[in-house]
Tab-separated table of C-alpha atoms and ligand atoms in Angstrom:
chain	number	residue	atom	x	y	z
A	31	UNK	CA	27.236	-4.328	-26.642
A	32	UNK	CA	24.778	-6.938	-27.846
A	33	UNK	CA	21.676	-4.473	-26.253
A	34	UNK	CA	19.851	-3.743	-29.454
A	35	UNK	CA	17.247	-6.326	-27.859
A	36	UNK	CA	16.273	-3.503	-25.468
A	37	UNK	CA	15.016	-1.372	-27.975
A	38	UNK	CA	12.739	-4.010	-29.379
A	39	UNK	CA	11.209	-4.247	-25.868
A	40	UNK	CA	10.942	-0.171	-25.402
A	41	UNK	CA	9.006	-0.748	-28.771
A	42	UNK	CA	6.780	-3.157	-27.492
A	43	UNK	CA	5.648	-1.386	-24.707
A	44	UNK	CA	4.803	1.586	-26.311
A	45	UNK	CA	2.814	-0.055	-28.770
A	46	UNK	CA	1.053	-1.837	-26.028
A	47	UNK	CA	0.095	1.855	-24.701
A	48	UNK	CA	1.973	0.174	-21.728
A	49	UNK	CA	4.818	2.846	-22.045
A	50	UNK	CA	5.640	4.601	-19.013
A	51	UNK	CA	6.017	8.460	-18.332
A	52	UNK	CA	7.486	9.879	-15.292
A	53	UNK	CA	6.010	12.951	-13.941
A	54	UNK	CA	7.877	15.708	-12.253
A	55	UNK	CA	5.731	16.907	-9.012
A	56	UNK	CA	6.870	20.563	-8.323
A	57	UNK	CA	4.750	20.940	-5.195
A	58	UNK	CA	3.930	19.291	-2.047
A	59	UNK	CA	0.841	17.150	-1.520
A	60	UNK	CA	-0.588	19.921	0.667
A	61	UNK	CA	-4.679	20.865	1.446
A	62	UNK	CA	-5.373	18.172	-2.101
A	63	UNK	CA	-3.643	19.782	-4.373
A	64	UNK	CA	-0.952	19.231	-6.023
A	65	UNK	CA	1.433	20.953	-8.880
A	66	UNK	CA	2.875	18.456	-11.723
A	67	UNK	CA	4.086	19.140	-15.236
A	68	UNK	CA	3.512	22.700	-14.538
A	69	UNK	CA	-0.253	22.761	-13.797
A	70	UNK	CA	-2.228	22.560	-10.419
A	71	UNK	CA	-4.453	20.224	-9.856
A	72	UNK	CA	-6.852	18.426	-7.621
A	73	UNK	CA	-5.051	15.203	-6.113
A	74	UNK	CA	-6.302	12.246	-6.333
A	75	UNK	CA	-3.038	9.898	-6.647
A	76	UNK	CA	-1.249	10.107	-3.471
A	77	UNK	CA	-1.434	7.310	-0.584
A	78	UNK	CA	-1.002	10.177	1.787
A	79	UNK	CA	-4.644	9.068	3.234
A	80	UNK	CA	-4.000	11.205	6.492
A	81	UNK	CA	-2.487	14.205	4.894
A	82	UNK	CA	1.156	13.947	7.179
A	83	UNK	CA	3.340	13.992	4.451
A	84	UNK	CA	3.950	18.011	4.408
A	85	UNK	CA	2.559	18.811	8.257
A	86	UNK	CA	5.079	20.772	10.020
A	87	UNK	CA	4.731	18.921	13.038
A	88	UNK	CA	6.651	16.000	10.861
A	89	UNK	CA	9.218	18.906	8.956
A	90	UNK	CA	10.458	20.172	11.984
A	91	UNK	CA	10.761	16.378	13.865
A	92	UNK	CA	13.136	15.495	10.884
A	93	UNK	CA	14.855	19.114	10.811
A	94	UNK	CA	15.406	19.129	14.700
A	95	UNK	CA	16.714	15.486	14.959
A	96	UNK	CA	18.994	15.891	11.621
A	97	UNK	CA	20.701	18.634	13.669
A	98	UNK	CA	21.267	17.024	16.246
A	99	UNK	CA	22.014	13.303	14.810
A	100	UNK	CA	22.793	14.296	11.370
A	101	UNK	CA	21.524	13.114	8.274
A	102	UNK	CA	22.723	9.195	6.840
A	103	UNK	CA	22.477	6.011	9.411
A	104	UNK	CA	26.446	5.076	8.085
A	105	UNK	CA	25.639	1.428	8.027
A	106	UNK	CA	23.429	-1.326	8.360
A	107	UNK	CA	21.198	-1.644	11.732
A	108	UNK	CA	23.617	-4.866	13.148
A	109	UNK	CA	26.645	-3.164	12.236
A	110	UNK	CA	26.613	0.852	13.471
A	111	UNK	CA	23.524	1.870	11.799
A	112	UNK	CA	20.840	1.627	14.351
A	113	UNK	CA	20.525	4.662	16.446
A	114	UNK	CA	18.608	6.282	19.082
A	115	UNK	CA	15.624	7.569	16.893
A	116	UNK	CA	15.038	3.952	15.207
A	117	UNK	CA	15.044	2.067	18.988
A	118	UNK	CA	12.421	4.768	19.980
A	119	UNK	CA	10.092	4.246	16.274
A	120	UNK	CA	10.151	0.197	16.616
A	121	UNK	CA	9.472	0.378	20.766
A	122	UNK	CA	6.539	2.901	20.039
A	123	UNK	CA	5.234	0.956	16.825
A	124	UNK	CA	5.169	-1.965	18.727
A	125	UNK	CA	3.320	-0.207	21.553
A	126	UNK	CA	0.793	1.433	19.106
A	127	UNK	CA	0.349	-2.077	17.457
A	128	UNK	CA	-0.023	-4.006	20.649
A	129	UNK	CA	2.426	-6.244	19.490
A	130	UNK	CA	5.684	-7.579	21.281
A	131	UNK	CA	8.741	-6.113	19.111
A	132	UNK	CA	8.690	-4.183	15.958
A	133	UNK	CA	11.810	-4.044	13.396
A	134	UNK	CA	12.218	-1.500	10.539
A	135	UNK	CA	13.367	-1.702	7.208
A	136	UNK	CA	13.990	1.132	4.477
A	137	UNK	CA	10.471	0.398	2.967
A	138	UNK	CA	7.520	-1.165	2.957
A	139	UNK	CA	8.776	-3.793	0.108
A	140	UNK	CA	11.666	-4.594	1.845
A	141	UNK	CA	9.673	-5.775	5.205
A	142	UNK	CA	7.487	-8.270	2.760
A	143	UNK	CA	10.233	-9.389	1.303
A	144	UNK	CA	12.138	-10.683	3.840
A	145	UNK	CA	9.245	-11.242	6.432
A	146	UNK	CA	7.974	-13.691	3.908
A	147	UNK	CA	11.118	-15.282	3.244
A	148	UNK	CA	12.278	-15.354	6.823
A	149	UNK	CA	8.821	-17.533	7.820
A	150	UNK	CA	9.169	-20.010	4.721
A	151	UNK	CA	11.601	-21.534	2.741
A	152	UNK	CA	12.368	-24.548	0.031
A	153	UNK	CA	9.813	-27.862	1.292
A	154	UNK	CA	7.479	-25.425	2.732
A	155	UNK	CA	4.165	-23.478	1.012
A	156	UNK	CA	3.257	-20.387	0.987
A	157	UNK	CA	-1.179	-19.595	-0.080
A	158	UNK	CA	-1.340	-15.995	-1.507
A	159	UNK	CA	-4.025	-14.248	-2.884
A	160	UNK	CA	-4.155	-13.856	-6.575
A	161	UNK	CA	-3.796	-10.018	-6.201
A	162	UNK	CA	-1.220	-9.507	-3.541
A	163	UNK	CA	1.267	-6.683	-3.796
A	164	UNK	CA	4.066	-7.140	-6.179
A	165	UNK	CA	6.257	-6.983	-2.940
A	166	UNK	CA	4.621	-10.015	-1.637
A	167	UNK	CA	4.551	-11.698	-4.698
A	168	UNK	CA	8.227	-11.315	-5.192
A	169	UNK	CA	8.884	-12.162	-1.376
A	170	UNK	CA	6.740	-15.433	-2.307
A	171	UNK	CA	9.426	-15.806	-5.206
A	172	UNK	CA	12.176	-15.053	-2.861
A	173	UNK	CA	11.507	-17.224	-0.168
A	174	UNK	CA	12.427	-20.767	-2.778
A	175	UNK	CA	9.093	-21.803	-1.019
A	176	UNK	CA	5.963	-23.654	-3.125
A	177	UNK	CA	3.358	-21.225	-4.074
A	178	UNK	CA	-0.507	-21.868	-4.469
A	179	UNK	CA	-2.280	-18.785	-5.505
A	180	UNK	CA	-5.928	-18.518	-4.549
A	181	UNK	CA	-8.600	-16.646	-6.601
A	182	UNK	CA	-9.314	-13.413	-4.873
A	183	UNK	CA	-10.629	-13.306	-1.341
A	184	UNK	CA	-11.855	-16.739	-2.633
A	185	UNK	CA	-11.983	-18.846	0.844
A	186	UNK	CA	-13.555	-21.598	-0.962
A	187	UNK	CA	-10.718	-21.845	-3.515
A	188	UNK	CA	-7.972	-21.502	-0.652
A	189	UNK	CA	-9.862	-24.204	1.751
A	190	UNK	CA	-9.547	-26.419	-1.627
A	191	UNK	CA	-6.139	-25.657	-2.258
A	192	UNK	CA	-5.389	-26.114	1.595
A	193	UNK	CA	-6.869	-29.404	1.429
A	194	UNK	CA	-5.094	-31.074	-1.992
A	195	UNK	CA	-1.981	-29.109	-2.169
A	196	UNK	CA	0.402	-29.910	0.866
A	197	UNK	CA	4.315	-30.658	0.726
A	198	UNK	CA	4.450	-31.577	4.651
A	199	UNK	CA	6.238	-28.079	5.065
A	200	UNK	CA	5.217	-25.327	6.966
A	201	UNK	CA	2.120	-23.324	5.812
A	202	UNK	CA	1.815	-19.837	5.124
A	203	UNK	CA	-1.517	-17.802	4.188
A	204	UNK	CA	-0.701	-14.108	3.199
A	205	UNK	CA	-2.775	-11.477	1.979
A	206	UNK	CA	-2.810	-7.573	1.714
A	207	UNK	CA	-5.853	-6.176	4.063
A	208	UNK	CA	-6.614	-3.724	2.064
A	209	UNK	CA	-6.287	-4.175	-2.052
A	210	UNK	CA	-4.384	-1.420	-3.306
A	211	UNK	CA	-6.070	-1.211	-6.688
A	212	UNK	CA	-9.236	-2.494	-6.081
A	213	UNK	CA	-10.175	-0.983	-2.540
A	214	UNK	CA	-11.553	-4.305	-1.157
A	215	UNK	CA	-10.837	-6.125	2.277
A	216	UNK	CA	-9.499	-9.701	2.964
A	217	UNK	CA	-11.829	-11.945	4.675
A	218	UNK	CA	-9.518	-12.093	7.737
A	219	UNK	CA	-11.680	-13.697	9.922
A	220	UNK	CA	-12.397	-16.745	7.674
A	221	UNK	CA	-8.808	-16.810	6.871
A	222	UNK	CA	-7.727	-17.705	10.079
A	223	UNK	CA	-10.166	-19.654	10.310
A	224	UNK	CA	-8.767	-21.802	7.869
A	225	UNK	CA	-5.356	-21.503	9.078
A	226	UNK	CA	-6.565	-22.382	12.390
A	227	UNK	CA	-7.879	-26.012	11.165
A	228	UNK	CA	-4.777	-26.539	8.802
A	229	UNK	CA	-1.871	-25.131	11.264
A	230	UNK	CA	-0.671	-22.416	8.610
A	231	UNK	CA	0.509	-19.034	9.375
A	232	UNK	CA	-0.838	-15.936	8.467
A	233	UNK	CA	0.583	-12.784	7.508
A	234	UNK	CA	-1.103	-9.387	6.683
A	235	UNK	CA	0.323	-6.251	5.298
A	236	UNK	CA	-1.461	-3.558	6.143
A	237	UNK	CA	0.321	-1.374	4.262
A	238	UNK	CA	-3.178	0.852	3.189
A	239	UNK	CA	-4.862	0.619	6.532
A	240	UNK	CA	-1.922	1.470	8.808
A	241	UNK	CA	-2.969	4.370	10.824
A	242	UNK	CA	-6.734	4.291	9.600
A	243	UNK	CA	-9.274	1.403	10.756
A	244	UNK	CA	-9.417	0.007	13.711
A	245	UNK	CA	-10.506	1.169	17.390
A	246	UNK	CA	-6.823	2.679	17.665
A	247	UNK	CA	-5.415	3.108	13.745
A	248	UNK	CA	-3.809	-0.243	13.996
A	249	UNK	CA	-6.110	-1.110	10.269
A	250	UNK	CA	-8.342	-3.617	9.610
A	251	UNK	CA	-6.830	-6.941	11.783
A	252	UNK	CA	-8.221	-4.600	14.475
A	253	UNK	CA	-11.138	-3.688	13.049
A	254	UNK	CA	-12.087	-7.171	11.951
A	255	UNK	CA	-10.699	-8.696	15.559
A	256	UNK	CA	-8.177	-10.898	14.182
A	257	UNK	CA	-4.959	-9.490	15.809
A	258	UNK	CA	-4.162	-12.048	17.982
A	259	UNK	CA	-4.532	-14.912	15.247
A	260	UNK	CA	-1.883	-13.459	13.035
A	261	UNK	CA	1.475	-14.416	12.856
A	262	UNK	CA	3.098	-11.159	11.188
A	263	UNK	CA	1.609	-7.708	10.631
A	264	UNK	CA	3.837	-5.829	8.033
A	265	UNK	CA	3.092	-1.851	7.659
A	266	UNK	CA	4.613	0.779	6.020
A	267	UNK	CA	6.066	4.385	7.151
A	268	UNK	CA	5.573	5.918	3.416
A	269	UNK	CA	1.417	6.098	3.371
A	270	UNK	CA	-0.994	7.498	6.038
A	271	UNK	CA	2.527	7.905	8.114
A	272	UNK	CA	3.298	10.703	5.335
A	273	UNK	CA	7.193	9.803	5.368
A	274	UNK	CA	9.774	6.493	4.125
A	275	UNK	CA	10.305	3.054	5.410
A	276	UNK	CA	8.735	-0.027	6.474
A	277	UNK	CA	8.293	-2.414	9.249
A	278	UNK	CA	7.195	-5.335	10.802
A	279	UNK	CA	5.366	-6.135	14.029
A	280	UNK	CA	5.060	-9.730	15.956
A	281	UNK	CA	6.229	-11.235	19.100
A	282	UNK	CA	9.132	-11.001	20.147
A	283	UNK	CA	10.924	-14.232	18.785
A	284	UNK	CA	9.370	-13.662	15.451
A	285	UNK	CA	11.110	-9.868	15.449
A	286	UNK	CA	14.968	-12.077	16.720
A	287	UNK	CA	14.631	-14.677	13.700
A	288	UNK	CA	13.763	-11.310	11.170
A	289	UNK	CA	16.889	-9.709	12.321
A	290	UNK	CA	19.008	-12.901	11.840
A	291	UNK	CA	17.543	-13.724	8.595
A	292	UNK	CA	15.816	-10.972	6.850
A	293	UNK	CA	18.667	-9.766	4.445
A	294	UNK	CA	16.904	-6.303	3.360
A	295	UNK	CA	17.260	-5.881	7.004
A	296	UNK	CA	20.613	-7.250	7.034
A	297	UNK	CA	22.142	-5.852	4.172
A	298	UNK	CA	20.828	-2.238	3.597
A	299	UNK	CA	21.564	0.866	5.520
A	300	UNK	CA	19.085	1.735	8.516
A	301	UNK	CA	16.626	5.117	7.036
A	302	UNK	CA	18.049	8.499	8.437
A	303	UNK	CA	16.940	9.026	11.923
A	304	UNK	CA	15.399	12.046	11.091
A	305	UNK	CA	12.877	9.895	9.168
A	306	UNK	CA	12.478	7.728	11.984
A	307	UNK	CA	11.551	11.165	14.405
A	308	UNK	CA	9.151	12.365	11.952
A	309	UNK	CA	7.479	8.962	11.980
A	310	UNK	CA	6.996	9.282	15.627
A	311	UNK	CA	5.586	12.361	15.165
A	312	UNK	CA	3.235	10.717	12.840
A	313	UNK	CA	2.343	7.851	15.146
A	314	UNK	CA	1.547	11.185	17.674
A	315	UNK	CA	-1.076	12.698	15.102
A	316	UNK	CA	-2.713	9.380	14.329
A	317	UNK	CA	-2.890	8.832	18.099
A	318	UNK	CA	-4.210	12.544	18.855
A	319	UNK	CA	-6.491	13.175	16.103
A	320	UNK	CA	-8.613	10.583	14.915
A	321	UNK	CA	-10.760	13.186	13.097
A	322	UNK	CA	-8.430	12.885	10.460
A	323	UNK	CA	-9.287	9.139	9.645
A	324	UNK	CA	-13.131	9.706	10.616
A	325	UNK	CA	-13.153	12.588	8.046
A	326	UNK	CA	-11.034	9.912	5.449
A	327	UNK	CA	-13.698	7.569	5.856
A	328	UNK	CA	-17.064	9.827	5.913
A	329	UNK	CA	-15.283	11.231	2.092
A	330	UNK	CA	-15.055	7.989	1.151
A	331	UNK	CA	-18.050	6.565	2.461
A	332	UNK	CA	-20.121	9.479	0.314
A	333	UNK	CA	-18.064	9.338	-3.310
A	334	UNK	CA	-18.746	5.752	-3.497
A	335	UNK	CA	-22.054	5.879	-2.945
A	336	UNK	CA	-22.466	8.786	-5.932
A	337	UNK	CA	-20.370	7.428	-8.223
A	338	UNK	CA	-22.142	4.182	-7.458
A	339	UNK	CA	-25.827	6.172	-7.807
A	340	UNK	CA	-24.068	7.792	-11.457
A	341	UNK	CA	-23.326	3.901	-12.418
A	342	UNK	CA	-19.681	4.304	-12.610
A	343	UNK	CA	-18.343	0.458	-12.217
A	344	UNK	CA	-16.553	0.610	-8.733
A	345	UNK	CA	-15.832	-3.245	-8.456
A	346	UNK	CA	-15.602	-4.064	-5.276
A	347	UNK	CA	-14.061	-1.110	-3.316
A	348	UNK	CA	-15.248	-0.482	0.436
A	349	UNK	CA	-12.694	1.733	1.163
A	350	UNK	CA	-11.174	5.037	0.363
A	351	UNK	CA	-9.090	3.655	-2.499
A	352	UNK	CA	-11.872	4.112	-5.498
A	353	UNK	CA	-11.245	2.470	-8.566
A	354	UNK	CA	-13.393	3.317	-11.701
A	355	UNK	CA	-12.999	0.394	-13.759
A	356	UNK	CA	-13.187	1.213	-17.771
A	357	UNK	CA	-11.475	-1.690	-19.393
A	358	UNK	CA	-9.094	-0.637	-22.167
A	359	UNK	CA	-5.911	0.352	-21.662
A	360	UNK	CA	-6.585	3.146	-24.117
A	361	UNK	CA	-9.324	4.201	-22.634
A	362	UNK	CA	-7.775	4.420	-19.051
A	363	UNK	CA	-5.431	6.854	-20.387
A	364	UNK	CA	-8.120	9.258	-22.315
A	365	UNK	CA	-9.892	9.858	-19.120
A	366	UNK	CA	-7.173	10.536	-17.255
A	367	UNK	CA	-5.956	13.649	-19.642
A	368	UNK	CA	-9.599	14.345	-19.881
A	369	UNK	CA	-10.190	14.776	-16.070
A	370	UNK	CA	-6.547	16.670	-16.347
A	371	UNK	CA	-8.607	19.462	-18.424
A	372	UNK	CA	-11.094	19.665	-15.633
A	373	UNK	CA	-8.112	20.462	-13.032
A	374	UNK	CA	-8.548	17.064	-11.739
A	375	UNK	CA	-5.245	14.224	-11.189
A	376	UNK	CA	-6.475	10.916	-11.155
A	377	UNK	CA	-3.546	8.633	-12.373
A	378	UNK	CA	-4.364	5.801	-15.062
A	379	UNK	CA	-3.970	1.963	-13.984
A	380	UNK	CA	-2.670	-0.392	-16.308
A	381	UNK	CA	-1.443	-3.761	-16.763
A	382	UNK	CA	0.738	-5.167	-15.145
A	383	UNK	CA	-0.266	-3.139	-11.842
A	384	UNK	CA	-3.951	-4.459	-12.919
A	385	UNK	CA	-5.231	-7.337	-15.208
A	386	UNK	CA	-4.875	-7.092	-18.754
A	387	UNK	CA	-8.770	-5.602	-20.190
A	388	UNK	CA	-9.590	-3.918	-16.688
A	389	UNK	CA	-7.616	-1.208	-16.751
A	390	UNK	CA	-9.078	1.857	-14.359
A	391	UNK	CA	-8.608	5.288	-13.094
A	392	UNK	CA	-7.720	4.860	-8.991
A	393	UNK	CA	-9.161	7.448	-7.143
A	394	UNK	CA	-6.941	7.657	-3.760
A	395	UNK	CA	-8.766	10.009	-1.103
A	396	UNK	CA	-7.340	11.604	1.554
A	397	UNK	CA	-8.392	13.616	5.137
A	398	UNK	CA	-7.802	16.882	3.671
A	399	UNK	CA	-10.079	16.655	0.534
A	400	UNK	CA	-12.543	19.628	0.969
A	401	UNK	CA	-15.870	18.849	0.087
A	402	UNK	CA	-15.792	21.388	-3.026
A	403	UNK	CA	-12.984	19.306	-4.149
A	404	UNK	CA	-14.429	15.800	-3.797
A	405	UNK	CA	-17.871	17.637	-5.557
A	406	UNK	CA	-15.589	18.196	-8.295
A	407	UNK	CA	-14.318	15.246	-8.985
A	408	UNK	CA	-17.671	13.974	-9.053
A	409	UNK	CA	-18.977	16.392	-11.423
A	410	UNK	CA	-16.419	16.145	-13.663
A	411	UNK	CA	-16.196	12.224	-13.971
A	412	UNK	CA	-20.307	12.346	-14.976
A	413	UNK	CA	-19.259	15.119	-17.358
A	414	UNK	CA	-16.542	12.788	-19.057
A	415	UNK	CA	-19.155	9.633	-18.960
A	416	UNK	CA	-22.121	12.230	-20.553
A	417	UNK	CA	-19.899	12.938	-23.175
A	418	UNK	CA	-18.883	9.420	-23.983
A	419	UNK	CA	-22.473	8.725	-24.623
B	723	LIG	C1	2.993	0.415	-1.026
B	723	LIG	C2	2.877	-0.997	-0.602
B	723	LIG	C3	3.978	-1.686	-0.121
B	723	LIG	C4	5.362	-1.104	-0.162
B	723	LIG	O1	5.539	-0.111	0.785
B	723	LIG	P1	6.702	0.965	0.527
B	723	LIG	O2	6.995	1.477	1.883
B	723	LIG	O3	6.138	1.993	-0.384
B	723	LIG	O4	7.854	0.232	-0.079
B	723	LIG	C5	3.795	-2.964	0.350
B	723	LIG	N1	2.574	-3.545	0.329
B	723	LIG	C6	1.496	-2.905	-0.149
B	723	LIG	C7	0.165	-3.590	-0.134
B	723	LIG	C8	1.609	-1.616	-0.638
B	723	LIG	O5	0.559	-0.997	-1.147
């Protein structure tokens, strides 16, 4: 079968420590806790940032609708798959996002990949940020388009890159807003600034902030006043939405070419309907209850600043997505079963999610942390760095 090669890379990796596990979750993620490999624990590993992903508000939206809809979409949107439920998510994410039109995909990755490679294409450039989301990174791939990569939230680098690296193309600047492993925020502002005096584009995914920053939830192009210098906003449906899918928001030509060109749009069955109902459902209980991303944000507003006071190396995380940055792969891992022994699920980050030598435990908050819980988690992570002393 000429596959014996395989091996030799399963090898590899484990020798790395880079091997890969997969856990079996045997609960919901429900009032931050969670049950996996048999034990319950505090949770500190889910992107569910506004606890929706087991609310019965969402259940029953996806129970009630599956009755009366039933379950699978049968086909792509452009060919029968595109019902009732997925017209009503896209016109109300649109609405929510102040944007024009709004057009769903069956994840988050899928919307990057072919927003990005619907906007560019071979003879054109594309300026991402050296830690981008693997989506956007292979969307960059995707697209056939030239790629410059600028040093992170470096606006220096990118200005220099804008300025000596042109193929008479268009230009595209895209960034996550919010880091997923680091917890930082693009400079949005003074990337469309730049964009402004070079005629790119800029595209954000928002895919951590959906739902949380911002006067209304929209995440942090709101919050930082840049919506209406942004070419494409892509979010997702899977993290403070609690449920599956992904999307894209834009005017309303932007949305036409997507649908013409995008072929994870094109080419992959619509999500059930019931998933689009218990989205809207979601986009109800981010409208209705902004507690839940004031009480997000107070959480992570106060572990930060004492794990910061304990001199546990945060990097540059503003936001409710902690990292605690300890180097060695090895050592990534050891904390992680330690904090296991103290009832406590923080997963281990390691190459090639992060950079090879800053490996990190990611502490991921979310709304329904109580405040024994989050004490915890802080007591048990000065505990682990006592002991190492
Ligand atoms: C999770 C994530 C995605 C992918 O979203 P899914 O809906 O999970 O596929 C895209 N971009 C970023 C920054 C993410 O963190």
């Amino acid at each position: 079968m000429n596959i014996e090669w395989i091996e030799q890379e399963l090898r590899r990796l484990r020798e790395a420590n880079l091997f890969r596990k997969v856990r079996v979750r045997q609960s919901p993620h429900v009032g931050g806790l969670i049950q996996v490999d048999s034990r319950n624990l505090i949770d500190f590993s889910s992107n569910d940032y506004l606890a929706l992903a087991a609310d019965e508000r969402l259940i029953e939206a996806a129970f009630h609708t599956a009755r009366q809809v039933g379950w699978g979409s049968g086909a792509s949107p452009l060919v029968s798959g595109n019902g009732v439920w997925h017209q009503r998510l896209e016109s109300e994410l649109a609405n929510f996002e102040g944007q024009k039109a709004a057009l769903l995909f069956s994840s988050g990755f899928a919307a990057n990949l072919s927003t990005i490679a619907t906007l560019v294409g071979a003879g054109d450039r594309i300026f991402s940020d050296q830690w981008n989301h693997a989506s956007i990174i292979d969307g960059c791939r995707l697209s056939g388009a030239a790629i410059s990569i600028y040093r992170h939230c470096d606006i220096d680098h990118l200005s220099q890159l804008l300025e000596t690296e042109t193929n008479g193309g268009r230009k595209l600047i895209v960034t996550d807003s919010l880091f997923s492993m680091d917890g930082d925020f693009a400079p949005l502002g003074k990337l469309c600034d730049l964009a402004e005096k070079h005629g790119a584009m800029v595209m954000v995914d928002e895919a951590h902030a959906t739902g949380i920053y911002g006067r209304s939830g929209r995440g942090l192009c709101e919050a930082l006043g840049v919506e209406d210098r942004v070419s494409a906003k892509v979010g997702t449906l899977s993290k403070a939405f609690g449920g599956s899918g992904g999307f894209v928001v834009g005017n309303q030509s932007l949305i036409d070419l997507v649908r013409h060109r995008g072929r994870a749009y094109m080419f992959s069955t619509a999500i059930p309907e019931a998933c689009a109902a218990s989205s809207l459902a979601a986009l109800e209980i981010i409208d209705s209850e902004p507690e839940r991303r004031f009480q997000l944000l107070d959480s992570a507003r106060n572990i930060c600043e004492q794990l910061r006071t304990a001199n546990f190396n945060l990097g540059t995380s503003a936001s409710y997505i902690i990292p605690v940055i300890v180097g060695a792969e090895q050592t990534a891992i050891e904390w992680s079963k330690r904090l296991l022994e103290f009832g406590v699920f923080v997963p281990a980050i390691r190459p090639p999610t992060v950079p090879l030598g800053s490996s990190r435990l990611r502490i991921s908050l979310n709304a329904s942390h109580s405040a024994s819980q989050l004490n915890h988690l802080v007591e048990s992570l000065i505990s682990l760095q006592a002991a190492k002393r």
